[in-house]
PDB file of C-alpha atoms in Angstrom:
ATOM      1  CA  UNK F   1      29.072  36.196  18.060  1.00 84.00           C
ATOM      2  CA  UNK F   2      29.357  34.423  21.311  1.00 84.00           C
ATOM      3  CA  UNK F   3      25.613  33.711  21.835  1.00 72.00           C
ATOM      4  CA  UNK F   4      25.724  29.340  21.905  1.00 58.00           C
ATOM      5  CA  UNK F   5      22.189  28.867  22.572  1.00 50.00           C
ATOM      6  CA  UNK F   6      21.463  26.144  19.591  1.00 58.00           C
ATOM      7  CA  UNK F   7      24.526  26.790  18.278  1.00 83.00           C
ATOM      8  CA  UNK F   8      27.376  23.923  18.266  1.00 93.00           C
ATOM      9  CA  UNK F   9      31.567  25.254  18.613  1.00 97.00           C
ATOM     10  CA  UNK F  10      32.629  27.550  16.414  1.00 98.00           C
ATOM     11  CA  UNK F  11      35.635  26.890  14.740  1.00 98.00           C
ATOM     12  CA  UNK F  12      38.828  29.152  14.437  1.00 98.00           C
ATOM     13  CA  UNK F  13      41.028  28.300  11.454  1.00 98.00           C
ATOM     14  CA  UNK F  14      44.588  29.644  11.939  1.00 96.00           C
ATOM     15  CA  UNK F  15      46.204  31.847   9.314  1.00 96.00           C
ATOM     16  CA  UNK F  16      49.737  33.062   9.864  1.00 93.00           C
ATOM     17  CA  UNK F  17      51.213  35.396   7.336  1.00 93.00           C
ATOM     18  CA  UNK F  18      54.283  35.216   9.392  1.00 85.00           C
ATOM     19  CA  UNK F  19      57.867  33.919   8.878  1.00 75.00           C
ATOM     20  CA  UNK F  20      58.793  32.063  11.931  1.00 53.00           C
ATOM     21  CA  UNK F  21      55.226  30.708  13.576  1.00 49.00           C
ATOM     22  CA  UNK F  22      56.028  27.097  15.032  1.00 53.00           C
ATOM     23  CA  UNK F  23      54.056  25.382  13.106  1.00 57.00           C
ATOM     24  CA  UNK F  24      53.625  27.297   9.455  1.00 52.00           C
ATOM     25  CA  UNK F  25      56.027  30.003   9.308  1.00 52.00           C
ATOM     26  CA  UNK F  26      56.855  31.548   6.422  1.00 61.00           C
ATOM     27  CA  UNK F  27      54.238  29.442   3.835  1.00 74.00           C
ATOM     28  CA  UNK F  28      51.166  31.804   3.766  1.00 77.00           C
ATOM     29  CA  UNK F  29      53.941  35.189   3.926  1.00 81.00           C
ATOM     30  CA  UNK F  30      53.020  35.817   0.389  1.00 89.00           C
ATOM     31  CA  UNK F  31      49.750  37.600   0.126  1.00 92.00           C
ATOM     32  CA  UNK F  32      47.917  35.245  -2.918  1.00 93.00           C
ATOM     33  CA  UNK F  33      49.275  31.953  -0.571  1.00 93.00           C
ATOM     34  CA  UNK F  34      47.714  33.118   2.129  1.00 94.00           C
ATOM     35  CA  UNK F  35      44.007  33.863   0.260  1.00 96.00           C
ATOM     36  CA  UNK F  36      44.470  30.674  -0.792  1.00 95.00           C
ATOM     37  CA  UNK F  37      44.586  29.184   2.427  1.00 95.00           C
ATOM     38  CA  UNK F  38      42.132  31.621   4.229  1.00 97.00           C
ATOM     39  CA  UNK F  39      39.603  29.818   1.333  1.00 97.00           C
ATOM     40  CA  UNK F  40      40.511  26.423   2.047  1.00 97.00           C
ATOM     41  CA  UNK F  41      40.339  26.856   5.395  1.00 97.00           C
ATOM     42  CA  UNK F  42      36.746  28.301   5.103  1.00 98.00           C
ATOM     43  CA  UNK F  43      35.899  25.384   2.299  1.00 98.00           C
ATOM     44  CA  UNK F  44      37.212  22.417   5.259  1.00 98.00           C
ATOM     45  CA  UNK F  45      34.596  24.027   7.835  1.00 98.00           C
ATOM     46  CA  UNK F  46      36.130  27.105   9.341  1.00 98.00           C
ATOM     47  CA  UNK F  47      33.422  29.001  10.843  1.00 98.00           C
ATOM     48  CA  UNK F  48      36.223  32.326  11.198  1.00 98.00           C
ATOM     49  CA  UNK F  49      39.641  33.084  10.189  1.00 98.00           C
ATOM     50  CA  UNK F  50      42.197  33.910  12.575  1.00 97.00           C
ATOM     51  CA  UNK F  51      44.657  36.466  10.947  1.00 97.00           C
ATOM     52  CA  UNK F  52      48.372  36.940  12.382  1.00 95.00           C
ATOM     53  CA  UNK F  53      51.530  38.517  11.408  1.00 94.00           C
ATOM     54  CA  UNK F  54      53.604  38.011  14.173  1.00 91.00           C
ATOM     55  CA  UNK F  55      54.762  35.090  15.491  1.00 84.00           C
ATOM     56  CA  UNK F  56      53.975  34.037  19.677  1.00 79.00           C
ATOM     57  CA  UNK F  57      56.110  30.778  19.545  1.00 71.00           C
ATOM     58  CA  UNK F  58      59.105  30.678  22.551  1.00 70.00           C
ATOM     59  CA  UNK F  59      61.898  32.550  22.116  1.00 68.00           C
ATOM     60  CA  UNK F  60      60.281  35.096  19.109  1.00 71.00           C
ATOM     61  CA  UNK F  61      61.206  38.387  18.277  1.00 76.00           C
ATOM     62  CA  UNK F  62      58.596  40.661  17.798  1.00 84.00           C
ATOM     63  CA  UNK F  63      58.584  41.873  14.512  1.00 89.00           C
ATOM     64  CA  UNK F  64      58.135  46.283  13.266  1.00 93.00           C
ATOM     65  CA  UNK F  65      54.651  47.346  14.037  1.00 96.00           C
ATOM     66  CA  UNK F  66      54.939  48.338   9.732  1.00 96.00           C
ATOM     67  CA  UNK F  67      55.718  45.174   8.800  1.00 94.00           C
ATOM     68  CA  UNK F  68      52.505  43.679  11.313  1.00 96.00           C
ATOM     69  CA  UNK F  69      50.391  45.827   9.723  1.00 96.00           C
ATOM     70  CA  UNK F  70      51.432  45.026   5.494  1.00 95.00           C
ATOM     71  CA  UNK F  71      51.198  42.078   6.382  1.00 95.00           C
ATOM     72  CA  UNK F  72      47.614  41.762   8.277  1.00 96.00           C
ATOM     73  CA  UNK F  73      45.549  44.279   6.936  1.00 97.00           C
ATOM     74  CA  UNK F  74      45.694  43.463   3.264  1.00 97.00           C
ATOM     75  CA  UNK F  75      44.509  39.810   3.723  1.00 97.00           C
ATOM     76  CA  UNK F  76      41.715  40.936   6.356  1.00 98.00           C
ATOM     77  CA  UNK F  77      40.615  43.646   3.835  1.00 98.00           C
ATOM     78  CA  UNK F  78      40.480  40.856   0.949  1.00 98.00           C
ATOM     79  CA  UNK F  79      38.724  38.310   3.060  1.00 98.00           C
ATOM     80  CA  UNK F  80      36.163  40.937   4.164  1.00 97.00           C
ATOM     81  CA  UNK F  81      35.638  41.424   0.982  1.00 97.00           C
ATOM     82  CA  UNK F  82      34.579  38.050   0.156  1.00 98.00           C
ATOM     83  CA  UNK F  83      32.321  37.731   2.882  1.00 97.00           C
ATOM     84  CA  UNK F  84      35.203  35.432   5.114  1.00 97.00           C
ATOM     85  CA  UNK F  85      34.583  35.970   9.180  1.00 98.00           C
ATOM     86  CA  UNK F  86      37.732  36.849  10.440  1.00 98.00           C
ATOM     87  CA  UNK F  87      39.907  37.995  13.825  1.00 98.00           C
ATOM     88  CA  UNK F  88      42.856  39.831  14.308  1.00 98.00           C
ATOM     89  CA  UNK F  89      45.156  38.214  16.395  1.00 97.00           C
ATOM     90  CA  UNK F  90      47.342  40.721  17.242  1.00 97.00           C
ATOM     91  CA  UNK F  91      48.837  42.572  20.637  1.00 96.00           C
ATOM     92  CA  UNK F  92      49.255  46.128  18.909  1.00 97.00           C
ATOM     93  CA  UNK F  93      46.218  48.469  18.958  1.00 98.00           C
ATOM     94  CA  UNK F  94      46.933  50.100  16.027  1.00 98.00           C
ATOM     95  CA  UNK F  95      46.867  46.852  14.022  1.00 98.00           C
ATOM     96  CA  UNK F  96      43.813  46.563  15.989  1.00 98.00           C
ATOM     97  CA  UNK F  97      42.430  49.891  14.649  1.00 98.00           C
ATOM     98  CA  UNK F  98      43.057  49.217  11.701  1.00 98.00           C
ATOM     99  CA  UNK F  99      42.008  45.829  11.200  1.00 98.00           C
ATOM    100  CA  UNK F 100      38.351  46.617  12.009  1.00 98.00           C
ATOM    101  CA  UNK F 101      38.351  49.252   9.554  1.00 98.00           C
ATOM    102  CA  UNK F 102      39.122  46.831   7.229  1.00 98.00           C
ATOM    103  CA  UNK F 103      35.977  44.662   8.448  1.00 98.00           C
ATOM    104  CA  UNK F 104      36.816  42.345  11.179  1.00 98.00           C
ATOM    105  CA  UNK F 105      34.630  40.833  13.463  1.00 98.00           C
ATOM    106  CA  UNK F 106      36.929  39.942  16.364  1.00 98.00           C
ATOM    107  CA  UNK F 107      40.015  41.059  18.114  1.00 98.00           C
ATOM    108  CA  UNK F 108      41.997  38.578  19.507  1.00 98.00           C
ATOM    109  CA  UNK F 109      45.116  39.507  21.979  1.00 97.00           C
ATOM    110  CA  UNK F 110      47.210  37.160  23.745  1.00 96.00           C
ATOM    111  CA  UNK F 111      48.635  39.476  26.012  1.00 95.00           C
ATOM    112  CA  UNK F 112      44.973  40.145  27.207  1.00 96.00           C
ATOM    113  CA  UNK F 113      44.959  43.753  26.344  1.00 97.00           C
ATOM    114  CA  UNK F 114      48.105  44.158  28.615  1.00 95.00           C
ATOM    115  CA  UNK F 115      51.197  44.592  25.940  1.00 94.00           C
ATOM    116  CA  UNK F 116      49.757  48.061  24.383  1.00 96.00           C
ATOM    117  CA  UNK F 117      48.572  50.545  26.691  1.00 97.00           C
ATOM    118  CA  UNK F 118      46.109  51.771  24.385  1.00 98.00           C
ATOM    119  CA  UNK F 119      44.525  48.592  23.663  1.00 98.00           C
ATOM    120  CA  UNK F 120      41.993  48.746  25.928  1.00 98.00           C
ATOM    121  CA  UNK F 121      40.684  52.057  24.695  1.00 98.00           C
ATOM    122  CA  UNK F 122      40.602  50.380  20.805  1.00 98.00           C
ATOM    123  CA  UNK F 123      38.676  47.571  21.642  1.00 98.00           C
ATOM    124  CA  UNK F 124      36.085  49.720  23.654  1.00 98.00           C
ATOM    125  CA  UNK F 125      36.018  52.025  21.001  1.00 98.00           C
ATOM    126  CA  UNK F 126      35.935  49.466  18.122  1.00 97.00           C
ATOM    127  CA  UNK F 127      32.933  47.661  19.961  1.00 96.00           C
ATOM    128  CA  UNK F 128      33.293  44.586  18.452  1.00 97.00           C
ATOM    129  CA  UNK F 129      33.923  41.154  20.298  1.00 98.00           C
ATOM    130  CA  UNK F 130      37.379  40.457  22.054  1.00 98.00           C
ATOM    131  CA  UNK F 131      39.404  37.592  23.198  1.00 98.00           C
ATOM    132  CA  UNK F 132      41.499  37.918  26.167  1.00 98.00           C
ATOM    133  CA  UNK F 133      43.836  35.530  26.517  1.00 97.00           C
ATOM    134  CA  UNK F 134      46.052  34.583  30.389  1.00 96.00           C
ATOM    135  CA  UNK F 135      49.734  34.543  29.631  1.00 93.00           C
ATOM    136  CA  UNK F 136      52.175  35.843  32.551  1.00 84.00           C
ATOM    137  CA  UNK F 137      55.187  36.419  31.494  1.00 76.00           C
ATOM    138  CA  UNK F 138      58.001  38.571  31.699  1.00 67.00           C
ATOM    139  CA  UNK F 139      58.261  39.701  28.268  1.00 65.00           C
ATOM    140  CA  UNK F 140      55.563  39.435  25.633  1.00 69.00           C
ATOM    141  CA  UNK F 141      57.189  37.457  22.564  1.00 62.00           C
ATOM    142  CA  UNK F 142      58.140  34.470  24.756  1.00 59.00           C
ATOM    143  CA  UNK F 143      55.491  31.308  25.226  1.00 56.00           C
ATOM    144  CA  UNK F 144      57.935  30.291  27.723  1.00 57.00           C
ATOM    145  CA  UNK F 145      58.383  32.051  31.636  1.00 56.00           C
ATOM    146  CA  UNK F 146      56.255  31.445  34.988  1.00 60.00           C
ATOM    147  CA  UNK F 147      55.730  27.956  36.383  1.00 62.00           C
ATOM    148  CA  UNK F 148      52.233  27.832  37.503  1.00 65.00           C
ATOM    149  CA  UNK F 149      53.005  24.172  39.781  1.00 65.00           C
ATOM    150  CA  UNK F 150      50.037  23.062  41.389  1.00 71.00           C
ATOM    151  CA  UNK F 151      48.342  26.510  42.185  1.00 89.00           C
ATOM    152  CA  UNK F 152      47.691  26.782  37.959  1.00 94.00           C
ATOM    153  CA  UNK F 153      43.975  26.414  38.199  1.00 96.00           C
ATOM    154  CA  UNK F 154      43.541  29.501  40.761  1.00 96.00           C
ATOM    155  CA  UNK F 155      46.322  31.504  38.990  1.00 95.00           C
ATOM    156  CA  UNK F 156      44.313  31.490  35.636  1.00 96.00           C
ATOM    157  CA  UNK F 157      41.108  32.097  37.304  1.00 97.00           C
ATOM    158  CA  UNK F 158      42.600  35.008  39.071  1.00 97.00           C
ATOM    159  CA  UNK F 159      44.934  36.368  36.322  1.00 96.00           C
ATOM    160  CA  UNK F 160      41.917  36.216  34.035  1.00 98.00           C
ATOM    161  CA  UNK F 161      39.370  38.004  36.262  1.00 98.00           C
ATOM    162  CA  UNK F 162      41.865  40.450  36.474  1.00 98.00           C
ATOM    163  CA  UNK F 163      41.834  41.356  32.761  1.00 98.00           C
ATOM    164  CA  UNK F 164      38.394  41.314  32.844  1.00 98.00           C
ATOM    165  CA  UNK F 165      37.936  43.544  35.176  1.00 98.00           C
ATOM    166  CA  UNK F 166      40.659  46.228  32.901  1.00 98.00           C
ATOM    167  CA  UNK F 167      38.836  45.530  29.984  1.00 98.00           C
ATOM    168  CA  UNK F 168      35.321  46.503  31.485  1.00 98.00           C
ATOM    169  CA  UNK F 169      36.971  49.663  33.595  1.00 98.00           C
ATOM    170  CA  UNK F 170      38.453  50.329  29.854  1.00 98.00           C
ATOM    171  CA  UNK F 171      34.474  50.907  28.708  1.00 98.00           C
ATOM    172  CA  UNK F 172      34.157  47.188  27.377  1.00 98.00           C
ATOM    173  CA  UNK F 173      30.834  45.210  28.045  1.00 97.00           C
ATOM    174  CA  UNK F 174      31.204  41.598  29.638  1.00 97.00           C
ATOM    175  CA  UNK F 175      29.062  40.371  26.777  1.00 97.00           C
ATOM    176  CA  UNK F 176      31.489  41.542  24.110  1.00 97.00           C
ATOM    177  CA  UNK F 177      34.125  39.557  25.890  1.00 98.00           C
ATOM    178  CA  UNK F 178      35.967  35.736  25.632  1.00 98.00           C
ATOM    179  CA  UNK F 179      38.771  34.169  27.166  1.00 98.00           C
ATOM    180  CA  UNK F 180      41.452  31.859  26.226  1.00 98.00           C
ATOM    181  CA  UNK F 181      43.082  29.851  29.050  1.00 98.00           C
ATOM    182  CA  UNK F 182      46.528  30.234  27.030  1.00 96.00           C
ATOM    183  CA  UNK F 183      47.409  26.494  26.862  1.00 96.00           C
ATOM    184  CA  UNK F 184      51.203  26.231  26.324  1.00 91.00           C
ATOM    185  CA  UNK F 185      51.977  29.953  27.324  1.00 91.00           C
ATOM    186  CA  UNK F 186      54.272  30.015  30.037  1.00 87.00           C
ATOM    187  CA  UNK F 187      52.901  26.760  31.062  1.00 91.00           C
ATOM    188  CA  UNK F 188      54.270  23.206  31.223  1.00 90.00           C
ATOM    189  CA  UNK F 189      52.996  20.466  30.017  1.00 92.00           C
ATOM    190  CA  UNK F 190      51.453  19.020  33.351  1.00 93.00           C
ATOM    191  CA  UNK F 191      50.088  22.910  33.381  1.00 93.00           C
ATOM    192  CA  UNK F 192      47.988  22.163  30.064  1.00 95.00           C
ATOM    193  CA  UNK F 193      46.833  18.902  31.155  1.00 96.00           C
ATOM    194  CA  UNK F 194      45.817  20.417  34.231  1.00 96.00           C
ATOM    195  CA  UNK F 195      44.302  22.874  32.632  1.00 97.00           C
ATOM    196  CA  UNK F 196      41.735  20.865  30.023  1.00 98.00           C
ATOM    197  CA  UNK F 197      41.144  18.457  32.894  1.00 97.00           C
ATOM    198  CA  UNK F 198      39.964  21.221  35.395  1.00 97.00           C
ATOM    199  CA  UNK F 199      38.457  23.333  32.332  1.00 98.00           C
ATOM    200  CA  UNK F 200      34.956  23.328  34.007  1.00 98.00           C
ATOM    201  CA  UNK F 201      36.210  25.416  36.405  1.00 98.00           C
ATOM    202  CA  UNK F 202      37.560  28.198  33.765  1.00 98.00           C
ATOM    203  CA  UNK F 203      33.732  28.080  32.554  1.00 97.00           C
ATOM    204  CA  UNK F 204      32.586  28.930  35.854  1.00 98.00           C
ATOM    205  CA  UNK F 205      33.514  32.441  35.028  1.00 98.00           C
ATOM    206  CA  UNK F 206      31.046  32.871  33.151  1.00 97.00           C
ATOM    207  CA  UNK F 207      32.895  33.626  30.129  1.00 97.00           C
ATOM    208  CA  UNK F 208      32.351  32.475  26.051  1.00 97.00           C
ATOM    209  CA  UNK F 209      35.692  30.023  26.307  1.00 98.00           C
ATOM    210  CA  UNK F 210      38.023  29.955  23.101  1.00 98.00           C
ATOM    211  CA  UNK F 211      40.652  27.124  23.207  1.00 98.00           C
ATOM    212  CA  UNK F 212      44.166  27.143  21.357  1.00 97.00           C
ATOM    213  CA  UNK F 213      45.786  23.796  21.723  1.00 97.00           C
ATOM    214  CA  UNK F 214      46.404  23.067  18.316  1.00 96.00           C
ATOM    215  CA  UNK F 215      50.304  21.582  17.461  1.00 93.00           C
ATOM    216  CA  UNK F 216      51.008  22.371  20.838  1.00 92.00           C
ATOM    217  CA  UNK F 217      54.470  21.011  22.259  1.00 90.00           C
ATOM    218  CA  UNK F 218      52.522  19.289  25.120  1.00 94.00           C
ATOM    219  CA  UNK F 219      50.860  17.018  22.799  1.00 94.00           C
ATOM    220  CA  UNK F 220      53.515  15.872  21.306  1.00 89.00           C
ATOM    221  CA  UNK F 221      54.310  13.833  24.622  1.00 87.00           C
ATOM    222  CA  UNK F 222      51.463  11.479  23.483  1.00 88.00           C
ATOM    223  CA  UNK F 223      53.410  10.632  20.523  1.00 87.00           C
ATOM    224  CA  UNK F 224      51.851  10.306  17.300  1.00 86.00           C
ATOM    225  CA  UNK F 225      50.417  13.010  15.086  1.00 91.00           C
ATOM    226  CA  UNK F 226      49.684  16.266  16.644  1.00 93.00           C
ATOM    227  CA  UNK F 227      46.655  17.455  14.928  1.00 95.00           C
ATOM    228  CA  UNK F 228      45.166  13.869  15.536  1.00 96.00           C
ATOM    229  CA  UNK F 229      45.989  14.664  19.180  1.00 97.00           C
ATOM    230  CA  UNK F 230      44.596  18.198  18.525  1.00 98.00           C
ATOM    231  CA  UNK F 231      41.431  16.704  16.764  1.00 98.00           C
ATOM    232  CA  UNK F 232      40.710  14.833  20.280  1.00 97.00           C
ATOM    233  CA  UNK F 233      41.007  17.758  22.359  1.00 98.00           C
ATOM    234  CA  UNK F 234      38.560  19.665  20.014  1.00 98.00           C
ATOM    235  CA  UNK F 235      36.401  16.906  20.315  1.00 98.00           C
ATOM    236  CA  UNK F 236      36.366  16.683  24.254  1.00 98.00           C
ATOM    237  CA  UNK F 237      36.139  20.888  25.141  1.00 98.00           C
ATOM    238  CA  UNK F 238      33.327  20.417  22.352  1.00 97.00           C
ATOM    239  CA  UNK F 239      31.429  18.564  24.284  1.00 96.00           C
ATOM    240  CA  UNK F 240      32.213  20.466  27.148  1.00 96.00           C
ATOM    241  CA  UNK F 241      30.485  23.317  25.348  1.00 95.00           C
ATOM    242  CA  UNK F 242      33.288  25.957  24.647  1.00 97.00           C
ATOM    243  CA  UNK F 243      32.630  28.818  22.018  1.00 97.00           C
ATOM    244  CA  UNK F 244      35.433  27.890  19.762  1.00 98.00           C
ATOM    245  CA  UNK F 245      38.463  26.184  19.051  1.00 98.00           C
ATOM    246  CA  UNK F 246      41.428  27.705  17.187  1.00 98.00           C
ATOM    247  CA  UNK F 247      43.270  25.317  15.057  1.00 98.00           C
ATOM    248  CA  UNK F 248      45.499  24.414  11.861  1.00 96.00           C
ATOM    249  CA  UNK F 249      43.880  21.271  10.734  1.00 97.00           C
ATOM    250  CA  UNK F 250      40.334  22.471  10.343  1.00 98.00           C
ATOM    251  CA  UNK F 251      38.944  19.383   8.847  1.00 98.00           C
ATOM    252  CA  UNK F 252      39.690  17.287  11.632  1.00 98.00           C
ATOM    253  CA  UNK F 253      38.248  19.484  14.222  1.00 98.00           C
ATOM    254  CA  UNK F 254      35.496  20.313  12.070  1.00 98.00           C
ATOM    255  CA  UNK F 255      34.407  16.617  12.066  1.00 98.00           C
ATOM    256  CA  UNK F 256      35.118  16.396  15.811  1.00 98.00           C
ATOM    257  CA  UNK F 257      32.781  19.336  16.378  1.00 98.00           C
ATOM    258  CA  UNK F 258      30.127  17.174  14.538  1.00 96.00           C
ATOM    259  CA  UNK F 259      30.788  14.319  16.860  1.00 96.00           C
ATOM    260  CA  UNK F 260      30.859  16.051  19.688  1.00 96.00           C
ATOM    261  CA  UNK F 261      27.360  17.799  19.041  1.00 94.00           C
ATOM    262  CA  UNK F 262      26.116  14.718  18.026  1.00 94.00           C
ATOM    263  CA  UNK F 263      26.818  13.458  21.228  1.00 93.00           C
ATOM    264  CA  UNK F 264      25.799  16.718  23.270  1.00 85.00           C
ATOM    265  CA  UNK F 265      22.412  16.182  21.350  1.00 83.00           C
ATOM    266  CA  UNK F 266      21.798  12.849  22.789  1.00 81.00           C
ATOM    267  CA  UNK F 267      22.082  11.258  19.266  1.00 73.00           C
ATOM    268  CA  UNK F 268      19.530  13.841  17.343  1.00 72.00           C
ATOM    269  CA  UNK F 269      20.511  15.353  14.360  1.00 70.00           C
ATOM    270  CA  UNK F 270      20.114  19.023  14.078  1.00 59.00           C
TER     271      UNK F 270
END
């Protein structure tokens, strides 16, 4: 999944069958809404679907690990079905479990494998791809928390090595594994920025890179329309050469993808 030799950024469309995500909550909750979308998504140029059912926006609750799992598993299993990629993006391991039982390709956990103590041991067992993600906080459910000043680049670097090196003591292989910087989790906005501008350094790891800045609060500093703003960022950690980007607005980043290639391909179609 992560190879990128020949192959341009893959792109993440976001599905939340939650009530209270930032951005969506509540409109894909009902199961035939959020088909609908997962196929619209894929139709606009979403390479995978990103599955949730639990809202990471500040100040969330976490919701019953039942309630995660009617909601997840059912719309996984469907989209499996119909040949859709998808990930779990989820921070219990038995939502995990399950969810690659019912045929997904990628588990994606923005606590980095750190909010269930038997996560670890699912995704080494499950031996499909994972996405660790940096977020240091004090309680997962909150995008808000630490204050990263000007020491953010080194604190990602080390926080993510660090989960890296649990995941592989945990039995998982390096090449199974991606990371996500965490842009706007327990960050501020000069964080972010700091962040995308510094993002070859994050490569350096030597890590498949999967982006989330879609909506984000930071962008809205920039005024204007957020997934325009989103769109631009896709276009610029595109060219940059990051495995994916996780978004709402898959058309636009879609399109930005194909610039960006374009571009990375010194003008050749491919």
């Amino acid at each position: 999944m992560f190879e990128q030799t020949g192959r341009r950024t893959q792109v993440m469309g976001i599905l939340n069958v939650t009530e209270d995500s930032f951005s969506d909550g509540g409109r894909y909750i009902d199961f035939d809404k959020a088909i609908e979308h997962a196929f619209a998504l894929r139709d606009a140029g979403a390479d995978l679907i990103d599955v949730g059912g639990e809202s990471t926006r500040p100040g969330a609750v976490r919701v019953p690990e039942a309630v995660e799992h009617a909601r997840v598993i059912p719309v996984i299993t469907e989209l499996s079905r119909a040949g859709i990629v998808t990930s779990v993006d989820t921070m219990r391991a038995s939502v995990a479990s399950a969810a690659v039982a019912a045929g997904v390709s990628l588990i994606n956990d923005v606590s980095g494998g750190q909010a269930d103590p038997d996560m670890l041991r699912v995704m080494a067992e499950a031996q499909v791809p994972v996405c660790l993600m940096h977020w240091q906080t004090d309680r997962f459910g909150d995008a808000s928390g630490a204050h990263h000043g000007e020491h953010i680049i080194t604190d990602v670097r080390t926080h993510l090595l660090s989960l890296v090196d649990a995941a592989t003591r945990a039995g998982i292989d390096q090449s199974r594994i991606c990371l996500d910087p965490g842009l706007g989790f327990a960050k501020t906005a000069d964080n972010n920025w700091s962040l995308l501008h510094h993002l070859d350094q994050i490569q350096a790891l030597g890590f498949p890179l999967l982006i989330g800045a879609s909506r984000k609060r930071f962008l809205t500093e920039l005024g204007g329309d957020r997934d325009a703003a989103t769109a631009a960022v896709t276009a610029i950690v595109a060219h940059q050469g990051v495995w994916a980007v996780r978004v709402h607005d898959v058309a636009g980043s879609a399109m930005a993808v194909r610039v960006a290639e374009r571009i990375r391909s010194g003008g050749r179609s491919n």
